[in-house]
Short mmCIF file of C-alpha atoms in Angstrom, two decimals:
data_model
loop_
_atom_site.label_atom_id
_atom_site.label_comp_id
_atom_site.label_asym_id
_atom_site.label_seq_id
_atom_site.Cartn_x
_atom_site.Cartn_y
_atom_site.Cartn_z
CA MET A 1 28.15 23.76 -33.03
CA SER A 2 30.56 21.44 -34.81
CA GLU A 3 30.64 23.32 -38.11
CA LEU A 4 33.98 24.08 -39.70
CA PRO A 5 35.14 27.64 -39.07
CA TYR A 6 34.58 30.26 -41.75
CA GLY A 7 37.79 30.78 -43.73
CA PRO A 8 39.23 33.73 -45.66
CA GLU A 9 37.10 32.91 -48.72
CA ASP A 10 33.87 32.96 -46.68
CA LEU A 11 34.83 36.24 -45.08
CA LYS A 12 35.93 38.09 -48.20
CA ALA A 13 32.58 39.67 -49.00
CA SER A 14 31.55 42.93 -47.35
CA PRO A 15 28.94 42.73 -44.61
CA LEU A 16 25.34 43.56 -45.50
CA GLU A 17 24.03 46.96 -44.45
CA GLY A 18 22.09 46.75 -41.16
CA ASP A 19 18.60 46.89 -42.70
CA ALA A 20 19.55 44.40 -45.40
CA PHE A 21 20.85 42.01 -42.74
CA ILE A 22 17.51 42.11 -40.90
CA ARG A 23 15.69 41.50 -44.21
CA PHE A 24 18.03 38.56 -44.84
CA LEU A 25 17.18 37.04 -41.44
CA LYS A 26 13.47 37.33 -42.17
CA GLN A 27 14.03 35.69 -45.56
CA GLU A 28 15.88 32.87 -43.85
CA LYS A 29 12.88 32.31 -41.59
CA THR A 30 10.51 32.18 -44.57
CA ARG A 31 12.89 29.90 -46.47
CA LYS A 32 13.29 27.41 -43.64
CA TYR A 33 9.82 27.61 -42.11
CA PRO A 34 7.33 29.13 -44.54
CA GLU A 35 4.42 27.95 -42.38
CA PRO A 36 3.77 27.63 -38.65
CA PRO A 37 4.67 24.21 -37.18
CA ALA A 38 2.26 21.40 -38.12
CA PHE A 39 0.96 21.11 -34.55
CA TYR A 40 -0.06 24.78 -34.52
CA ARG A 41 -1.66 24.54 -37.95
CA ASP A 42 -3.77 21.59 -36.87
CA LEU A 43 -4.63 23.24 -33.57
CA ALA A 44 -5.79 26.41 -35.31
CA LYS A 45 -8.11 24.33 -37.50
CA GLY A 46 -9.46 22.30 -34.58
CA LYS A 47 -8.09 19.08 -36.05
CA LEU A 48 -6.48 17.80 -32.84
CA GLY A 49 -8.14 15.95 -29.99
CA LYS A 50 -8.40 17.76 -26.67
CA GLU A 51 -6.17 15.13 -25.07
CA HIS A 52 -3.39 16.13 -27.46
CA ILE A 53 -3.80 19.78 -26.57
CA LYS A 54 -3.45 18.77 -22.93
CA LEU A 55 -0.35 16.80 -23.79
CA TRP A 56 1.17 19.85 -25.50
CA VAL A 57 0.47 22.09 -22.53
CA LYS A 58 2.12 19.62 -20.16
CA ASP A 59 5.08 19.03 -22.46
CA MET A 60 5.85 22.72 -23.00
CA TYR A 61 5.84 23.68 -19.32
CA ALA A 62 9.57 22.99 -18.95
CA TYR A 63 10.22 25.41 -21.79
CA TRP A 64 8.36 28.31 -20.16
CA ASP A 65 9.42 27.44 -16.63
CA HIS A 66 13.10 26.73 -17.24
CA ALA A 67 14.39 27.16 -20.78
CA MET A 68 13.13 30.73 -21.26
CA VAL A 69 14.52 31.84 -17.90
CA TYR A 70 17.84 30.12 -18.43
CA ASN A 71 18.59 30.98 -22.03
CA THR A 72 17.69 34.64 -21.59
CA GLY A 73 19.68 34.95 -18.36
CA ALA A 74 22.67 33.30 -20.00
CA ILE A 75 22.66 35.84 -22.83
CA TYR A 76 22.30 38.67 -20.29
CA ILE A 77 25.54 37.59 -18.61
CA LYS A 78 27.39 37.64 -21.94
CA THR A 79 26.18 41.12 -22.93
CA ASN A 80 28.60 43.93 -22.09
CA ASP A 81 26.75 46.66 -23.99
CA GLU A 82 24.61 48.41 -21.42
CA GLU A 83 21.81 49.54 -23.71
CA VAL A 84 21.21 46.05 -25.09
CA ARG A 85 21.64 44.48 -21.66
CA THR A 86 18.96 46.75 -20.22
CA HIS A 87 16.52 45.50 -22.84
CA ILE A 88 17.39 41.92 -21.92
CA LEU A 89 16.80 42.76 -18.26
CA LYS A 90 13.29 43.91 -19.19
CA LYS A 91 12.76 40.64 -21.01
CA MET A 92 13.89 38.68 -17.95
CA VAL A 93 11.33 40.58 -15.87
CA ASP A 94 8.64 39.78 -18.47
CA ILE A 95 9.50 36.09 -18.21
CA GLU A 96 9.81 35.92 -14.42
CA GLY A 97 6.70 38.07 -13.98
CA LYS A 98 6.33 41.82 -14.08
CA GLU A 99 5.23 41.52 -10.45
CA VAL A 100 8.97 41.27 -9.65
CA VAL A 101 9.06 45.08 -10.04
CA ASN A 102 5.67 45.68 -8.44
CA ASP A 103 7.27 48.04 -5.89
CA LEU A 104 8.41 50.30 -8.75
CA THR A 105 5.52 49.98 -11.18
CA GLY A 106 2.48 48.48 -9.48
CA TRP A 107 2.51 45.76 -12.16
CA THR A 108 0.93 42.45 -11.19
CA THR A 109 1.41 40.23 -14.26
CA PRO A 110 2.83 36.90 -13.09
CA ALA A 111 5.54 34.77 -14.68
CA TYR A 112 5.07 33.04 -18.03
CA GLU A 113 5.18 29.68 -16.25
CA GLU A 114 2.29 30.75 -13.98
CA LEU A 115 0.26 31.96 -16.98
CA TRP A 116 1.01 28.64 -18.68
CA LEU A 117 -0.29 26.75 -15.63
CA ARG A 118 -3.47 28.84 -15.83
CA LEU A 119 -3.81 27.83 -19.48
CA ALA A 120 -3.48 24.20 -18.36
CA GLU A 121 -6.23 24.75 -15.79
CA GLY A 122 -8.44 26.17 -18.54
CA LEU A 123 -8.07 22.84 -20.32
CA GLY A 124 -8.84 20.88 -17.16
CA VAL A 125 -5.23 19.90 -16.43
CA SER A 126 -4.22 20.30 -12.79
CA ARG A 127 -0.90 21.79 -11.70
CA GLU A 128 0.09 18.43 -10.22
CA GLU A 129 -0.40 16.78 -13.62
CA VAL A 130 1.81 19.39 -15.23
CA PHE A 131 4.56 19.07 -12.61
CA SER A 132 4.60 15.27 -12.78
CA TRP A 133 4.71 15.07 -16.60
CA LYS A 134 7.85 13.50 -18.02
CA SER A 135 8.85 15.45 -21.12
CA PHE A 136 9.07 13.87 -24.51
CA THR A 137 12.71 13.08 -25.14
CA ARG A 138 12.79 15.21 -28.28
CA THR A 139 11.45 18.20 -26.35
CA HIS A 140 14.03 17.60 -23.63
CA TYR A 141 16.80 17.47 -26.21
CA ALA A 142 15.61 20.73 -27.78
CA ILE A 143 15.46 22.53 -24.43
CA THR A 144 18.86 21.23 -23.37
CA THR A 145 20.40 22.33 -26.66
CA LEU A 146 18.97 25.84 -26.38
CA CYS A 147 20.28 26.20 -22.83
CA MET A 148 23.72 24.84 -23.74
CA LEU A 149 24.19 27.06 -26.79
CA SER A 150 23.08 30.13 -24.86
CA ARG A 151 25.15 29.40 -21.78
CA TRP A 152 28.51 28.26 -23.07
CA TRP A 153 31.00 29.28 -25.72
CA GLU A 154 29.01 28.11 -28.75
CA TRP A 155 27.10 31.40 -29.03
CA SER A 156 28.47 34.90 -28.62
CA TRP A 157 26.25 37.57 -27.09
CA LEU A 158 25.22 38.67 -30.59
CA ASP A 159 24.38 35.12 -31.58
CA GLY A 160 22.28 35.11 -28.43
CA ILE A 161 20.43 38.26 -29.51
CA ALA A 162 19.75 36.62 -32.88
CA SER A 163 18.33 33.64 -30.98
CA LEU A 164 16.08 35.86 -28.84
CA TYR A 165 14.94 37.58 -32.04
CA ALA A 166 14.07 34.28 -33.70
CA GLY A 167 12.19 33.09 -30.61
CA ASP A 168 10.12 36.26 -30.39
CA LEU A 169 9.39 36.36 -34.14
CA HIS A 170 8.30 32.74 -34.02
CA GLY A 171 6.02 33.21 -31.01
CA LYS A 172 4.54 36.48 -32.18
CA GLU A 173 3.60 35.04 -35.57
CA ALA A 174 2.31 31.70 -34.32
CA PHE A 175 0.46 32.51 -31.10
CA GLY A 176 -2.38 34.57 -32.60
CA GLY A 177 -3.71 31.52 -34.43
CA VAL A 178 -3.02 29.24 -31.48
CA SER A 179 -4.96 31.43 -29.04
CA LYS A 180 -7.91 31.75 -31.43
CA GLY A 181 -7.89 28.02 -32.06
CA LEU A 182 -7.93 27.24 -28.35
CA LYS A 183 -10.89 29.56 -27.84
CA ASP A 184 -12.93 28.56 -30.89
CA HIS A 185 -12.34 24.82 -31.00
CA TYR A 186 -11.35 23.79 -27.48
CA GLN A 187 -13.51 26.18 -25.43
CA VAL A 188 -10.65 27.52 -23.35
CA PRO A 189 -12.07 30.47 -21.37
CA ASP A 190 -10.72 33.87 -22.25
CA LYS A 191 -9.19 34.40 -18.79
CA ASN A 192 -7.05 31.29 -19.24
CA LEU A 193 -5.63 32.62 -22.51
CA GLU A 194 -3.85 35.52 -20.87
CA PHE A 195 -0.46 33.92 -21.60
CA PHE A 196 -0.83 34.59 -25.32
CA ARG A 197 -1.87 38.22 -24.91
CA VAL A 198 1.02 38.88 -22.54
CA PHE A 199 3.59 37.08 -24.68
CA GLN A 200 2.54 38.81 -27.88
CA GLU A 201 2.62 42.25 -26.30
CA ASP A 202 6.02 41.52 -24.80
CA ALA A 203 7.43 40.11 -28.03
CA ALA A 204 6.25 43.16 -29.95
CA SER A 205 8.11 45.38 -27.46
CA HIS A 206 11.33 43.38 -27.91
CA LEU A 207 11.48 42.88 -31.67
CA GLN A 208 12.32 46.52 -32.28
CA TRP A 209 15.41 46.68 -30.08
CA GLN A 210 16.55 43.26 -31.23
CA GLU A 211 16.49 44.42 -34.85
CA LYS A 212 18.26 47.64 -33.95
CA ALA A 213 20.96 45.79 -32.01
CA LEU A 214 21.53 43.18 -34.73
CA ALA A 215 21.61 45.84 -37.47
CA HIS A 216 24.16 47.88 -35.52
CA TRP A 217 26.45 45.32 -33.93
CA CYS A 218 26.52 42.68 -36.66
CA CYS A 219 28.77 44.98 -38.64
CA THR A 220 31.25 42.42 -39.96
CA ARG A 221 30.79 39.51 -42.29
CA GLU A 222 31.73 37.01 -39.59
CA ARG A 223 29.34 38.44 -37.01
CA GLN A 224 26.54 38.28 -39.58
CA LEU A 225 27.33 34.72 -40.56
CA THR A 226 27.39 33.42 -37.00
CA ALA A 227 24.33 35.43 -35.89
CA ALA A 228 22.36 34.15 -38.90
CA ARG A 229 23.36 30.62 -37.98
CA ALA A 230 22.20 31.10 -34.39
CA PHE A 231 18.95 32.60 -35.71
CA ARG A 232 18.34 29.49 -37.83
CA LYS A 233 19.24 27.17 -34.98
CA ARG A 234 16.72 28.82 -32.69
CA LEU A 235 14.05 28.38 -35.37
CA ASP A 236 15.03 24.70 -35.63
CA ILE A 237 14.77 24.35 -31.86
CA GLU A 238 11.35 26.03 -31.78
CA ASP A 239 10.19 23.62 -34.48
CA GLN A 240 11.63 20.56 -32.77
CA LEU A 241 9.80 21.45 -29.56
CA LEU A 242 6.51 20.63 -31.31
CA VAL A 243 7.45 17.55 -33.31
CA ALA A 244 6.99 14.90 -30.60
CA VAL A 245 3.61 16.18 -29.51
CA HIS A 246 2.45 16.33 -33.12
CA ARG A 247 3.58 12.75 -33.67
CA ALA A 248 1.72 11.73 -30.52
CA ALA A 249 -1.38 13.33 -32.02
CA THR A 250 -1.06 11.93 -35.52
CA SER A 251 0.48 8.49 -35.19
CA GLU A 252 -0.21 5.44 -33.12
CA ARG A 253 3.19 5.33 -31.47
CA VAL A 254 3.70 7.36 -28.31
CA PRO A 255 7.03 9.23 -28.61
CA LEU A 256 9.85 8.40 -26.24
CA GLN A 257 9.86 10.18 -22.89
CA VAL A 258 12.56 11.16 -20.43
CA PRO A 259 12.84 8.29 -17.92
CA MET B 1 35.27 16.38 4.01
CA PRO B 2 35.24 19.20 6.58
CA ASP B 3 36.16 17.99 10.04
CA ARG B 4 33.56 20.10 11.80
CA GLU B 5 29.81 20.22 12.28
CA ALA B 6 27.57 22.80 10.65
CA VAL B 7 27.09 25.90 12.78
CA SER B 8 23.93 28.03 12.95
CA GLY B 9 23.45 30.81 10.41
CA ASP B 10 24.01 33.47 13.05
CA GLN B 11 27.20 31.82 14.27
CA LEU B 12 28.49 31.61 10.72
CA LEU B 13 27.71 35.28 10.07
CA ASP B 14 29.50 36.27 13.29
CA GLU B 15 32.47 34.20 12.25
CA LEU B 16 32.60 35.87 8.83
CA GLU B 17 32.38 39.31 10.40
CA GLY B 18 35.28 38.27 12.62
CA TYR B 19 37.37 37.52 9.52
CA ARG B 20 36.46 40.94 8.17
CA LYS B 21 37.53 42.70 11.38
CA GLU B 22 40.82 40.87 11.46
CA HIS B 23 41.58 41.53 7.78
CA ARG B 24 40.66 45.19 8.02
CA ARG B 25 43.34 45.79 10.66
CA ASP B 26 45.98 45.37 7.94
CA PHE B 27 43.87 46.36 4.92
CA PRO B 28 41.45 49.15 5.82
CA PHE B 29 38.71 49.65 3.25
CA ARG B 30 37.99 53.37 3.42
CA PRO B 31 37.72 55.99 0.69
CA ALA B 32 40.93 57.92 0.05
CA MET B 33 40.60 61.47 1.34
CA GLY B 34 42.53 64.65 0.58
CA GLN B 35 43.22 63.84 -3.06
CA SER B 36 43.50 66.40 -5.83
CA LYS B 37 41.00 66.46 -8.70
CA GLU B 38 43.68 64.98 -11.00
CA GLU B 39 44.44 62.15 -8.59
CA ILE B 40 40.76 61.27 -8.34
CA ALA B 41 40.40 61.43 -12.14
CA ARG B 42 43.36 59.06 -12.48
CA SER B 43 41.81 56.51 -10.14
CA LYS B 44 38.51 56.81 -11.98
CA ARG B 45 40.24 56.12 -15.30
CA ALA B 46 41.76 52.98 -13.82
CA ARG B 47 38.34 51.98 -12.48
CA HIS B 48 36.69 52.21 -15.92
CA ALA B 49 39.44 50.32 -17.77
CA GLY B 50 38.14 46.96 -18.94
CA GLY B 51 34.47 47.78 -18.34
CA SER B 52 32.09 46.75 -15.58
CA ASP B 53 31.72 43.14 -14.39
CA ASN B 54 28.67 43.61 -12.18
CA HIS B 55 26.19 41.99 -14.59
CA LYS B 56 28.49 39.02 -14.95
CA PHE B 57 28.83 37.97 -11.35
CA GLU B 58 25.32 39.04 -10.33
CA GLY B 59 23.97 37.31 -13.44
CA GLU B 60 25.83 34.10 -12.63
CA ARG B 61 24.17 34.04 -9.21
CA TYR B 62 20.78 34.50 -10.86
CA LEU B 63 21.35 31.83 -13.47
CA ASN B 64 22.63 29.17 -11.07
CA CYS B 65 19.99 29.70 -8.39
CA THR B 66 17.61 26.75 -8.13
CA ASP B 67 15.18 28.26 -5.62
CA LYS B 68 12.56 30.16 -7.60
CA ALA B 69 11.74 32.74 -4.89
CA VAL B 70 15.40 33.53 -4.25
CA ARG B 71 16.10 33.66 -7.98
CA ARG B 72 13.36 36.25 -8.45
CA ARG B 73 14.71 38.25 -5.52
CA GLN B 74 18.10 38.13 -7.22
CA LEU B 75 16.44 39.38 -10.42
CA ARG B 76 15.02 42.29 -8.44
CA LYS B 77 18.58 42.95 -7.32
CA LEU B 78 19.69 42.93 -10.97
CA VAL B 79 17.10 45.67 -11.50
CA ASP B 80 18.67 47.71 -8.66
CA GLU B 81 22.06 47.27 -10.29
CA GLY B 82 20.84 47.62 -13.88
CA GLY B 83 18.83 50.78 -13.18
CA LEU B 84 15.51 51.46 -11.46
CA SER B 85 15.05 53.96 -14.28
CA THR B 86 14.41 50.97 -16.56
CA PHE B 87 11.08 50.61 -14.76
CA GLY B 88 10.21 54.24 -14.16
CA GLY B 89 12.39 54.81 -11.07
CA ALA B 90 14.75 57.72 -10.57
CA VAL B 91 18.06 55.90 -10.21
CA PRO B 92 19.98 54.90 -13.35
CA SER B 93 22.18 51.82 -13.54
CA HIS B 94 25.13 51.64 -11.20
CA THR B 95 27.39 51.62 -14.25
CA MET B 96 25.84 54.94 -15.25
CA LEU B 97 26.20 56.32 -11.71
CA ASP B 98 29.87 55.44 -11.91
CA ARG B 99 30.11 57.30 -15.22
CA LEU B 100 28.25 60.36 -13.92
CA GLY B 101 30.71 60.55 -11.04
CA SER B 102 33.65 60.45 -13.44
CA TYR B 103 32.22 63.19 -15.67
CA GLU B 104 32.49 65.53 -12.69
CA PHE B 105 36.25 64.95 -12.66
CA GLY B 106 36.76 65.86 -16.29
CA LEU B 107 36.29 62.52 -18.01
CA THR B 108 34.04 62.69 -21.07
CA ARG B 109 31.55 60.11 -22.33
CA GLU B 110 34.01 59.25 -25.08
CA ASP B 111 36.85 58.83 -22.56
CA VAL B 112 34.83 56.37 -20.49
CA THR B 113 33.64 54.42 -23.55
CA ARG B 114 37.22 54.19 -24.78
CA LEU B 115 38.47 53.08 -21.37
CA GLU B 116 35.74 50.45 -21.09
CA LYS B 117 36.98 48.97 -24.38
CA GLU B 118 40.58 48.89 -23.18
CA ASP B 119 42.36 46.04 -21.44
CA PRO B 120 42.03 46.03 -17.66
CA SER B 121 45.21 46.09 -15.61
CA PRO B 122 46.78 42.65 -15.09
CA GLU B 123 45.70 42.78 -11.41
CA LYS B 124 42.12 43.62 -12.30
CA LEU B 125 42.11 40.87 -14.92
CA ILE B 126 42.96 38.13 -12.43
CA VAL B 127 40.89 39.49 -9.54
CA ARG B 128 37.83 39.64 -11.78
CA GLY B 129 38.65 36.35 -13.44
CA TRP B 130 38.70 34.63 -10.08
CA TRP B 131 35.55 36.44 -8.93
CA VAL B 132 33.41 35.65 -11.97
CA HIS B 133 34.67 32.06 -11.86
CA LEU B 134 33.63 31.72 -8.23
CA ASN B 135 30.16 33.03 -8.96
CA ARG B 136 29.86 30.79 -12.00
CA THR B 137 31.13 27.56 -10.49
CA ASP B 138 30.42 27.62 -6.77
CA HIS B 139 27.06 26.75 -5.19
CA TRP B 140 24.62 29.61 -5.83
CA ALA B 141 24.02 30.19 -2.11
CA VAL B 142 27.77 30.48 -1.51
CA ALA B 143 27.98 32.91 -4.44
CA ILE B 144 25.13 35.07 -3.15
CA GLY B 145 26.47 34.81 0.42
CA SER B 146 29.89 36.00 -0.73
CA GLY B 147 28.23 39.32 -1.59
CA MET B 148 28.46 39.95 2.17
CA VAL B 149 32.06 41.06 1.77
CA VAL B 150 31.38 44.26 -0.16
CA GLU B 151 27.69 44.86 0.50
CA GLY B 152 28.01 43.84 4.15
CA GLU B 153 30.77 46.42 4.57
CA LYS B 154 28.07 49.10 4.50
CA LYS B 155 26.41 47.52 7.54
CA VAL B 156 29.53 47.59 9.68
CA ASP B 157 29.28 51.27 10.58
CA PRO B 158 26.58 53.15 8.63
CA VAL B 159 27.11 56.29 10.73
CA ARG B 160 30.78 56.46 9.76
CA GLU B 161 29.78 55.72 6.16
CA ALA B 162 27.43 58.73 6.13
CA ARG B 163 30.07 60.89 7.81
CA GLU B 164 32.63 59.95 5.16
CA ILE B 165 30.23 60.84 2.36
CA GLU B 166 29.72 64.25 3.98
CA THR B 167 33.50 64.71 4.22
CA MET B 168 33.91 63.76 0.56
CA LYS B 169 31.21 66.24 -0.33
CA ARG B 170 33.10 69.06 1.42
CA GLU B 171 36.40 68.00 -0.17
CA TYR B 172 34.89 67.79 -3.64
CA ALA B 173 33.35 71.24 -3.22
CA LYS B 174 36.75 72.56 -2.19
CA ILE B 175 38.48 71.21 -5.31
CA GLY B 176 35.83 72.74 -7.58
CA VAL B 177 33.47 69.85 -8.38
CA LYS B 178 30.31 71.45 -9.75
CA ASN B 179 27.60 68.79 -9.50
CA LEU B 180 28.17 67.24 -6.09
CA GLU B 181 25.05 65.12 -6.35
CA HIS B 182 26.35 63.39 -9.48
CA ALA B 183 29.88 63.17 -8.10
CA LEU B 184 28.64 61.29 -5.04
CA TRP B 185 25.55 59.54 -6.39
CA PHE B 186 27.31 56.17 -6.69
CA ALA B 187 28.43 56.36 -3.05
CA THR B 188 25.12 57.60 -1.64
CA GLU B 189 23.13 55.01 -3.59
CA HIS B 190 25.35 52.20 -2.34
CA ALA B 191 25.19 53.41 1.24
CA GLY B 192 21.47 52.59 1.10
CA VAL B 193 20.88 49.80 -1.37
CA ASP B 194 23.86 47.74 -0.24
CA ILE B 195 22.30 47.38 3.19
CA ASP B 196 19.15 45.84 1.63
CA HIS B 197 21.34 43.60 -0.48
CA ALA B 198 23.45 42.58 2.50
CA GLU B 199 20.30 41.57 4.36
CA PHE B 200 19.25 39.45 1.38
CA ASN B 201 22.70 37.83 1.37
CA GLU B 202 22.39 37.08 5.08
CA ARG B 203 18.96 35.49 4.62
CA VAL B 204 20.35 33.24 1.90
CA ILE B 205 23.24 32.24 4.15
CA ARG B 206 20.89 31.42 7.04
CA ASP B 207 18.44 29.47 4.88
CA PHE B 208 20.68 27.71 2.39
CA VAL B 209 24.30 27.54 3.59
CA ARG B 210 23.57 24.89 6.17
CA THR B 211 25.94 22.00 5.62
CA PRO B 212 29.55 21.85 6.84
CA GLU B 213 30.71 21.59 3.20
CA LEU B 214 28.85 24.71 2.03
CA GLN B 215 29.84 26.62 5.15
CA ASP B 216 33.50 25.84 4.53
CA ARG B 217 33.16 26.92 0.91
CA LEU B 218 31.60 30.20 2.03
CA ARG B 219 34.39 30.79 4.58
CA LYS B 220 36.96 30.34 1.82
CA ALA B 221 35.03 32.49 -0.68
CA PHE B 222 34.57 35.21 1.94
CA MET B 223 38.25 35.32 2.85
CA LEU B 224 39.42 35.31 -0.77
CA ARG B 225 36.96 38.08 -1.64
CA LEU B 226 38.17 40.09 1.35
CA GLN B 227 41.66 39.78 -0.08
CA ASN B 228 40.47 41.48 -3.31
CA GLN B 229 40.61 44.79 -1.48
CA GLY B 230 44.18 45.83 -0.96
CA PHE B 231 45.34 43.19 -3.44
#
């Protein structure tokens, strides 16, 4: 957000072809984060205590309850292309609960935040405990940064699409192992794992249009450079969201919390 | 600080409707009748220039809303605006309805796309600039309540509204419009859905615009929005 602007030298090269640009983004993800975050790796292997899993569920509620709603809505407002905007609208309905359009579809799937609360209940954490949790400061910083970049002038609408793409790629790849780990090692009942099934199905439905939109609209060198930067930043944010809780699980010091 | 007490929601709504009545004496808000096909096409071209701002101001209301139930109701409204067809319904987005209407007056898809990329008129620029700013920066309940100006207009006299649509239908048929359903779809859709939306706006005003400060902000927003028409 404070980087120097790209100059004539940076912008001399031709843009990548659409498909090559998408391949480049995927390579960037592998380069920066070749493995899932450490917390997820340990969770999948059953190496974490149940109290740390509970901590994670409490700490991530603000992300599913607020950050997802806010950052996606902010990108929606910036998007003047109707086709892309319609896909974002679908994503907003996924996040807020498909039951929002029950009158049109009969769908009853609730909001991500509700599914997350049900996951917490499956671990024996009450809703009151979740609501009263004070986020780790690092998590709060990460959420605030995501909302700020999405809302204000730092990211264009296309940068925002790159961010949505990174978020969905990250979740889709990581959550299979997380869900299995919760079931196998922490005895979370299947019905409480619905969040992961819903998210993965939703993410799969969004990745395709996100790739198509980025391949089409990132048709200049500058658009590609800034979208790739937003893509990397979202990956950084996703990673940072899990650092404090992993430190809480693996070191003796409790990370700082929002007062 | 406002020098008056908060009034009840119903009193406030009556007061706002009073402003509307007064303003409409000088600036009536009725569809132009008796125009030629070319005149209508010209006004449609002007309408498309600069693109649609609906998702911006409606989206700002959604994003700023801090009451989860209202926010989700506002999202459902975004679905009405963004197209029921997105979720299996029959009605496309209001932007598309607007386009379909224009196609019946000789504008092509390419014309509309080109116009939507063009600069808006200077008047449209500042009217929209003010309007998006209000929805972005004012209290969310004031922003949603300010929707009463346009959507509430449909509640003033629904019988006259229906009569006018029928008149337009006859006029359009007379000037050779082929697909009358498409030509009038935007108007017929709004004659219905705007009443639901106006009722939502009224509920938000009753439940959330309850302090003298917010009520004064809504009065100002309402009057300034009224002034958009006939600007």
